[in-house]
PDB file of C-alpha atoms and ligand atoms in Angstrom:
ATOM      1  CA  MET W 479      12.654   5.411 -15.929  1.00  0.00           C
ATOM      2  CA  PHE W 480       9.842   3.991 -13.844  1.00  0.00           C
ATOM      3  CA  ARG W 481       8.943   4.611 -10.215  1.00  0.00           C
ATOM      4  CA  LEU W 482       7.797   1.166  -9.146  1.00  0.00           C
ATOM      5  CA  PHE W 483       6.285  -0.640  -6.212  1.00  0.00           C
ATOM      6  CA  ALA W 484       4.724  -4.042  -5.670  1.00  0.00           C
ATOM      7  CA  GLY W 485       1.419  -4.115  -3.857  1.00  0.00           C
ATOM      8  CA  LEU W 486      -2.165  -5.230  -3.593  1.00  0.00           C
ATOM      9  CA  ALA W 487      -5.050  -3.423  -5.229  1.00  0.00           C
ATOM     10  CA  LEU W 488      -8.195  -3.355  -3.092  1.00  0.00           C
ATOM     11  CA  PRO W 489     -11.537  -4.823  -4.179  1.00  0.00           C
ATOM     12  CA  ALA W 490     -13.657  -2.008  -5.648  1.00  0.00           C
ATOM     13  CA  GLY W 491     -16.392  -2.469  -3.025  1.00  0.00           C
ATOM     14  CA  ILE W 492     -13.940  -2.026  -0.163  1.00  0.00           C
ATOM     15  CA  ALA W 493     -12.309   0.984  -1.831  1.00  0.00           C
ATOM     16  CA  ALA W 494     -15.786   2.515  -2.212  1.00  0.00           C
ATOM     17  CA  ARG W 495     -16.568   1.936   1.483  1.00  0.00           C
ATOM     18  CA  ILE W 496     -13.287   3.546   2.504  1.00  0.00           C
ATOM     19  CA  ASN W 497     -13.972   6.481   0.208  1.00  0.00           C
ATOM     20  CA  ILE W 498     -17.301   7.188   1.918  1.00  0.00           C
ATOM     21  CA  MET W 499     -15.441   7.547   5.209  1.00  0.00           C
ATOM     22  CA  CYS W 500     -12.884  10.011   3.793  1.00  0.00           C
ATOM     23  CA  SER W 501     -13.930  13.489   4.892  1.00  0.00           C
ATOM     24  CA  GLY W 502     -13.856  15.744   7.917  1.00  0.00           C
ATOM     25  CA  ILE W 503     -10.182  16.645   8.240  1.00  0.00           C
ATOM     26  CA  PRO W 504      -9.494  20.070   6.756  1.00  0.00           C
ATOM     27  CA  GLY W 505      -6.344  20.045   4.674  1.00  0.00           C
ATOM     28  CA  ALA W 506      -6.180  16.249   4.314  1.00  0.00           C
ATOM     29  CA  ARG W 507      -5.400  15.096   0.787  1.00  0.00           C
ATOM     30  CA  TRP W 508      -7.567  12.003   0.496  1.00  0.00           C
ATOM     31  CA  VAL W 509      -6.422   9.156  -1.737  1.00  0.00           C
ATOM     32  CA  GLU W 510      -8.852   8.582  -4.614  1.00  0.00           C
ATOM     33  CA  PRO W 511     -10.614   5.185  -4.343  1.00  0.00           C
ATOM     34  CA  GLU W 512      -8.951   3.864  -7.516  1.00  0.00           C
ATOM     35  CA  ASN W 513      -5.527   4.667  -6.012  1.00  0.00           C
ATOM     36  CA  LEU W 514      -6.057   2.900  -2.664  1.00  0.00           C
ATOM     37  CA  HIS W 515      -3.611   0.018  -2.277  1.00  0.00           C
ATOM     38  CA  LEU W 516      -1.393  -1.862   0.151  1.00  0.00           C
ATOM     39  CA  THR W 517       2.322  -1.547  -0.627  1.00  0.00           C
ATOM     40  CA  LEU W 518       4.272  -4.782  -0.275  1.00  0.00           C
ATOM     41  CA  ARG W 519       7.603  -3.454  -1.508  1.00  0.00           C
ATOM     42  CA  PHE W 520       8.499   0.082  -2.548  1.00  0.00           C
ATOM     43  CA  ILE W 521      11.160  -0.166  -5.268  1.00  0.00           C
ATOM     44  CA  GLY W 522      11.631   3.414  -6.481  1.00  0.00           C
ATOM     45  CA  GLU W 523      13.118   4.755  -9.707  1.00  0.00           C
ATOM     46  CA  VAL W 524      14.579   2.134 -12.021  1.00  0.00           C
ATOM     47  CA  ASP W 525      15.520   2.058 -15.712  1.00  0.00           C
ATOM     48  CA  ASP W 526      13.848  -0.159 -18.321  1.00  0.00           C
ATOM     49  CA  SER W 527      16.352  -2.977 -17.973  1.00  0.00           C
ATOM     50  CA  ALA W 528      16.041  -3.123 -14.164  1.00  0.00           C
ATOM     51  CA  ALA W 529      12.239  -3.034 -14.505  1.00  0.00           C
ATOM     52  CA  GLU W 530      12.422  -6.089 -16.778  1.00  0.00           C
ATOM     53  CA  ASP W 531      14.653  -7.898 -14.283  1.00  0.00           C
ATOM     54  CA  ILE W 532      12.224  -7.103 -11.450  1.00  0.00           C
ATOM     55  CA  ASP W 533       9.286  -8.314 -13.525  1.00  0.00           C
ATOM     56  CA  TYR W 534      11.150 -11.545 -14.321  1.00  0.00           C
ATOM     57  CA  ALA W 535      11.969 -12.137 -10.634  1.00  0.00           C
ATOM     58  CA  LEU W 536       8.385 -11.455  -9.509  1.00  0.00           C
ATOM     59  CA  ARG W 537       7.090 -13.943 -12.102  1.00  0.00           C
ATOM     60  CA  GLN W 538       9.084 -16.699 -10.392  1.00  0.00           C
ATOM     61  CA  ILE W 539       7.169 -16.288  -7.111  1.00  0.00           C
ATOM     62  CA  ALA W 540       4.894 -19.199  -6.295  1.00  0.00           C
ATOM     63  CA  ASP W 541       2.460 -18.664  -3.436  1.00  0.00           C
ATOM     64  CA  HIS W 542      -1.124 -19.435  -2.496  1.00  0.00           C
ATOM     65  CA  PRO W 543      -4.182 -17.205  -2.376  1.00  0.00           C
ATOM     66  CA  PHE W 544      -5.217 -16.140   1.126  1.00  0.00           C
ATOM     67  CA  ASP W 545      -7.782 -14.072   2.980  1.00  0.00           C
ATOM     68  CA  LEU W 546      -6.989 -10.636   4.301  1.00  0.00           C
ATOM     69  CA  LYS W 547      -8.900  -8.311   6.581  1.00  0.00           C
ATOM     70  CA  LEU W 548      -8.464  -4.570   7.028  1.00  0.00           C
ATOM     71  CA  GLU W 549      -9.004  -3.144  10.489  1.00  0.00           C
ATOM     72  CA  GLY W 550      -8.268  -0.099  12.542  1.00  0.00           C
ATOM     73  CA  LEU W 551      -6.699   3.256  11.805  1.00  0.00           C
ATOM     74  CA  GLY W 552      -3.291   4.735  12.478  1.00  0.00           C
ATOM     75  CA  THR W 553      -0.989   7.590  11.595  1.00  0.00           C
ATOM     76  CA  PHE W 554       2.639   8.033  10.634  1.00  0.00           C
ATOM     77  CA  GLY W 555       4.535  11.076  11.869  1.00  0.00           C
ATOM     78  CA  LYS W 556       5.276  12.479  15.278  1.00  0.00           C
ATOM     79  CA  HIS W 557       2.401  13.701  17.417  1.00  0.00           C
ATOM     80  CA  GLY W 558       1.414  17.106  16.075  1.00  0.00           C
ATOM     81  CA  LYS W 559       3.163  16.418  12.778  1.00  0.00           C
ATOM     82  CA  GLU W 560       1.185  13.435  11.559  1.00  0.00           C
ATOM     83  CA  HIS W 561       1.657  13.265   7.803  1.00  0.00           C
ATOM     84  CA  SER W 562      -0.084  10.068   6.844  1.00  0.00           C
ATOM     85  CA  LEU W 563      -3.391   8.499   7.880  1.00  0.00           C
ATOM     86  CA  TRP W 564      -3.923   4.814   7.172  1.00  0.00           C
ATOM     87  CA  ILE W 565      -6.112   1.773   7.631  1.00  0.00           C
ATOM     88  CA  GLY W 566      -4.400  -1.203   9.241  1.00  0.00           C
ATOM     89  CA  VAL W 567      -4.360  -4.883   8.398  1.00  0.00           C
ATOM     90  CA  ALA W 568      -5.324  -7.776  10.694  1.00  0.00           C
ATOM     91  CA  PRO W 569      -2.249  -9.898  11.492  1.00  0.00           C
ATOM     92  CA  SER W 570      -1.619 -12.177   8.527  1.00  0.00           C
ATOM     93  CA  PRO W 571       1.251 -14.675   8.400  1.00  0.00           C
ATOM     94  CA  GLU W 572       0.328 -15.297   4.743  1.00  0.00           C
ATOM     95  CA  LEU W 573       0.753 -11.623   3.897  1.00  0.00           C
ATOM     96  CA  ALA W 574       4.108 -11.519   5.717  1.00  0.00           C
ATOM     97  CA  HIS W 575       5.176 -14.647   3.847  1.00  0.00           C
ATOM     98  CA  LEU W 576       4.249 -13.178   0.472  1.00  0.00           C
ATOM     99  CA  GLN W 577       5.992  -9.927   1.369  1.00  0.00           C
ATOM    100  CA  ALA W 578       9.179 -11.812   2.287  1.00  0.00           C
ATOM    101  CA  LYS W 579       9.106 -13.666  -1.033  1.00  0.00           C
ATOM    102  CA  ILE W 580       8.691 -10.395  -2.917  1.00  0.00           C
ATOM    103  CA  GLU W 581      11.544  -8.822  -0.946  1.00  0.00           C
ATOM    104  CA  SER W 582      13.856 -11.737  -1.839  1.00  0.00           C
ATOM    105  CA  ALA W 583      12.827 -11.628  -5.489  1.00  0.00           C
ATOM    106  CA  VAL W 584      13.421  -7.880  -5.757  1.00  0.00           C
ATOM    107  CA  VAL W 585      16.874  -8.240  -4.146  1.00  0.00           C
ATOM    108  CA  ARG W 586      17.687 -11.203  -6.419  1.00  0.00           C
ATOM    109  CA  SER W 587      16.834  -8.998  -9.398  1.00  0.00           C
ATOM    110  CA  GLY W 588      19.620  -6.615  -8.347  1.00  0.00           C
ATOM    111  CA  GLN W 589      17.884  -4.023  -6.158  1.00  0.00           C
ATOM    112  CA  PRO W 590      19.201  -3.013  -2.722  1.00  0.00           C
ATOM    113  CA  ALA W 591      17.521  -4.652   0.268  1.00  0.00           C
ATOM    114  CA  GLU W 592      14.793  -2.777   2.165  1.00  0.00           C
ATOM    115  CA  GLU W 593      16.092  -1.854   5.609  1.00  0.00           C
ATOM    116  CA  ARG W 594      12.772  -0.812   7.092  1.00  0.00           C
ATOM    117  CA  LYS W 595      10.402  -3.188   8.814  1.00  0.00           C
ATOM    118  CA  PHE W 596       7.262  -4.077   6.867  1.00  0.00           C
ATOM    119  CA  THR W 597       4.247  -2.261   8.332  1.00  0.00           C
ATOM    120  CA  PRO W 598       1.263  -3.239   6.214  1.00  0.00           C
ATOM    121  CA  HIS W 599      -1.177  -0.377   5.769  1.00  0.00           C
ATOM    122  CA  VAL W 600      -3.447   1.339   3.268  1.00  0.00           C
ATOM    123  CA  THR W 601      -2.788   5.070   3.199  1.00  0.00           C
ATOM    124  CA  ILE W 602      -6.067   6.972   2.965  1.00  0.00           C
ATOM    125  CA  ALA W 603      -4.830  10.559   3.378  1.00  0.00           C
ATOM    126  CA  ARG W 604      -1.675  12.605   3.337  1.00  0.00           C
ATOM    127  CA  MET W 605      -1.574  15.667   5.550  1.00  0.00           C
ATOM    128  CA  THR W 606       0.491  18.743   6.296  1.00  0.00           C
ATOM    129  CA  ARG W 607      -0.100  20.187   9.762  1.00  0.00           C
ATOM    130  CA  PRO W 608      -3.547  18.620  10.177  1.00  0.00           C
ATOM    131  CA  ASP W 609      -6.176  20.026  12.524  1.00  0.00           C
ATOM    132  CA  LEU W 610      -5.379  17.713  15.455  1.00  0.00           C
ATOM    133  CA  THR W 611      -8.837  17.908  17.026  1.00  0.00           C
ATOM    134  CA  ARG W 612     -10.486  16.881  13.770  1.00  0.00           C
ATOM    135  CA  LEU W 613      -7.886  14.180  13.210  1.00  0.00           C
ATOM    136  CA  GLN W 614      -8.544  12.816  16.705  1.00  0.00           C
ATOM    137  CA  HIS W 615     -12.317  12.870  16.085  1.00  0.00           C
ATOM    138  CA  PHE W 616     -11.832  11.051  12.815  1.00  0.00           C
ATOM    139  CA  ILE W 617      -9.742   8.338  14.463  1.00  0.00           C
ATOM    140  CA  GLU W 618     -12.180   7.942  17.360  1.00  0.00           C
ATOM    141  CA  GLY W 619     -15.185   7.892  15.033  1.00  0.00           C
ATOM    142  CA  ASN W 620     -13.726   5.399  12.549  1.00  0.00           C
ATOM    143  CA  GLY W 621     -11.277   3.418  14.676  1.00  0.00           C
ATOM    144  CA  LEU W 622     -13.485   0.316  14.603  1.00  0.00           C
ATOM    145  CA  PHE W 623     -13.429   0.228  10.800  1.00  0.00           C
ATOM    146  CA  GLN W 624     -13.207  -3.279   9.399  1.00  0.00           C
ATOM    147  CA  ALA W 625     -13.335  -4.579   5.837  1.00  0.00           C
ATOM    148  CA  GLY W 626     -13.191  -8.088   4.517  1.00  0.00           C
ATOM    149  CA  PRO W 627     -11.952 -10.691   4.768  1.00  0.00           C
ATOM    150  CA  PHE W 628     -11.361 -10.596   1.039  1.00  0.00           C
ATOM    151  CA  ARG W 629      -9.452 -13.095  -1.067  1.00  0.00           C
ATOM    152  CA  VAL W 630      -5.996 -12.050  -2.275  1.00  0.00           C
ATOM    153  CA  GLU W 631      -5.472 -13.908  -5.544  1.00  0.00           C
ATOM    154  CA  GLN W 632      -2.727 -11.804  -7.085  1.00  0.00           C
ATOM    155  CA  PHE W 633      -0.226  -9.090  -6.397  1.00  0.00           C
ATOM    156  CA  THR W 634       0.673  -6.297  -8.763  1.00  0.00           C
ATOM    157  CA  LEU W 635       3.625  -4.267  -9.992  1.00  0.00           C
ATOM    158  CA  PHE W 636       2.530  -0.631 -10.025  1.00  0.00           C
ATOM    159  CA  GLU W 637       4.028   2.451 -11.580  1.00  0.00           C
ATOM    160  CA  SER W 638       3.619   5.660  -9.597  1.00  0.00           C
ATOM    161  CA  VAL W 639       3.236   8.734 -11.799  1.00  0.00           C
ATOM    162  CA  PRO W 640       3.203  12.181 -10.177  1.00  0.00           C
ATOM    163  CA  GLY W 641       0.062  14.172 -10.956  1.00  0.00           C
ATOM    164  CA  ASN W 642      -1.441  17.509  -9.918  1.00  0.00           C
ATOM    165  CA  GLY W 643      -3.866  15.855  -7.512  1.00  0.00           C
ATOM    166  CA  GLY W 644      -1.190  13.516  -6.086  1.00  0.00           C
ATOM    167  CA  PRO W 645       0.415  10.416  -7.579  1.00  0.00           C
ATOM    168  CA  VAL W 646      -1.567   8.137  -9.856  1.00  0.00           C
ATOM    169  CA  TYR W 647      -0.827   4.417  -9.664  1.00  0.00           C
ATOM    170  CA  THR W 648      -0.972   2.321 -12.830  1.00  0.00           C
ATOM    171  CA  ALA W 649      -0.934  -1.482 -12.695  1.00  0.00           C
ATOM    172  CA  LEU W 650       1.835  -2.685 -15.032  1.00  0.00           C
ATOM    173  CA  GLU W 651       1.601  -6.413 -14.349  1.00  0.00           C
ATOM    174  CA  ASP W 652      -0.442  -8.768 -12.165  1.00  0.00           C
ATOM    175  CA  TYR W 653       1.145 -11.915 -10.678  1.00  0.00           C
ATOM    176  CA  PRO W 654      -1.419 -14.595  -9.842  1.00  0.00           C
ATOM    177  CA  LEU W 655      -1.277 -16.637  -6.647  1.00  0.00           C
ATOM    178  CA  THR W 656      -2.469 -20.131  -7.468  1.00  0.00           C
TER     179      THR W 656
HETATM  180  P1  LIG A 799       2.542   5.216   1.725  1.00  0.00           P
HETATM  181  O1  LIG A 799       1.223   4.746   1.233  1.00  0.00           O
HETATM  182  O2  LIG A 799       2.780   4.913   3.160  1.00  0.00           O
HETATM  183  O3  LIG A 799       2.799   6.653   1.373  1.00  0.00           O
HETATM  184  C1  LIG A 799       3.720   4.316  -3.757  1.00  0.00           C
HETATM  185  O4  LIG A 799       4.352   5.523  -3.573  1.00  0.00           O
HETATM  186  C2  LIG A 799       3.654   3.535  -2.489  1.00  0.00           C
HETATM  187  O5  LIG A 799       4.960   3.284  -2.013  1.00  0.00           O
HETATM  188  C3  LIG A 799       2.904   4.215  -1.373  1.00  0.00           C
HETATM  189  O6  LIG A 799       2.038   3.267  -0.812  1.00  0.00           O
HETATM  190  C4  LIG A 799       3.949   4.645  -0.391  1.00  0.00           C
HETATM  191  O7  LIG A 799       3.623   4.377   0.931  1.00  0.00           O
HETATM  192  C5  LIG A 799       5.125   3.795  -0.723  1.00  0.00           C
HETATM  193  N1  LIG A 799       6.328   4.607  -0.696  1.00  0.00           N
HETATM  194  C6  LIG A 799       6.522   5.773  -1.321  1.00  0.00           C
HETATM  195  N2  LIG A 799       7.785   6.212  -1.095  1.00  0.00           N
HETATM  196  C7  LIG A 799       8.375   5.293  -0.313  1.00  0.00           C
HETATM  197  C8  LIG A 799       9.669   5.158   0.251  1.00  0.00           C
HETATM  198  N3  LIG A 799      10.632   6.065   0.038  1.00  0.00           N
HETATM  199  N4  LIG A 799       9.911   4.085   1.007  1.00  0.00           N
HETATM  200  C9  LIG A 799       8.966   3.171   1.238  1.00  0.00           C
HETATM  201  N5  LIG A 799       7.728   3.232   0.726  1.00  0.00           N
HETATM  202  C10 LIG A 799       7.438   4.277  -0.043  1.00  0.00           C
END
């Protein structure tokens, strides 16, 4: 069985810049720079045969490279129970287009459709009952964060493997955009 998702890896320089920012919230579990990514489609647990079908479907996607910019910060979770801190993405019709193609391909391969709206983001920390004052300071201090634009020339099928320090993401296959 594999726990899969399709996404974008970040350029190492941008991941390093994000990593420098990642401190100052007690209890936050910061994502290691090599694990920073943007999820395009969470797939979940599948067996070997389904993984092959997904890989085949993703290989059929034809799309163009495009530029993408990261900007801003946000959280998921109700006020007081924020559980996820993320960097946002500047509006990108090209990213939405690629995401829609990936969604169709994954469904064509036999997986159930994703019901939730696509909210592009790069999770930088996971939190349990964060110190709200420190979280607020972090967001105010880093809210103008921007990175890129950088060129997106491929997307990737990742495997998520649980580890002691949080999940580790391994790239299984890259799909070039040409
Ligand atoms: P997150 O960054 O917002 O936590 C690998 O786990 C990736 O898939 C992560 O980027 C995670 O999003 C996303 N993910 C994990 N579980 C998910 C789920 N049940 N539904 C949608 N996305 C999920």
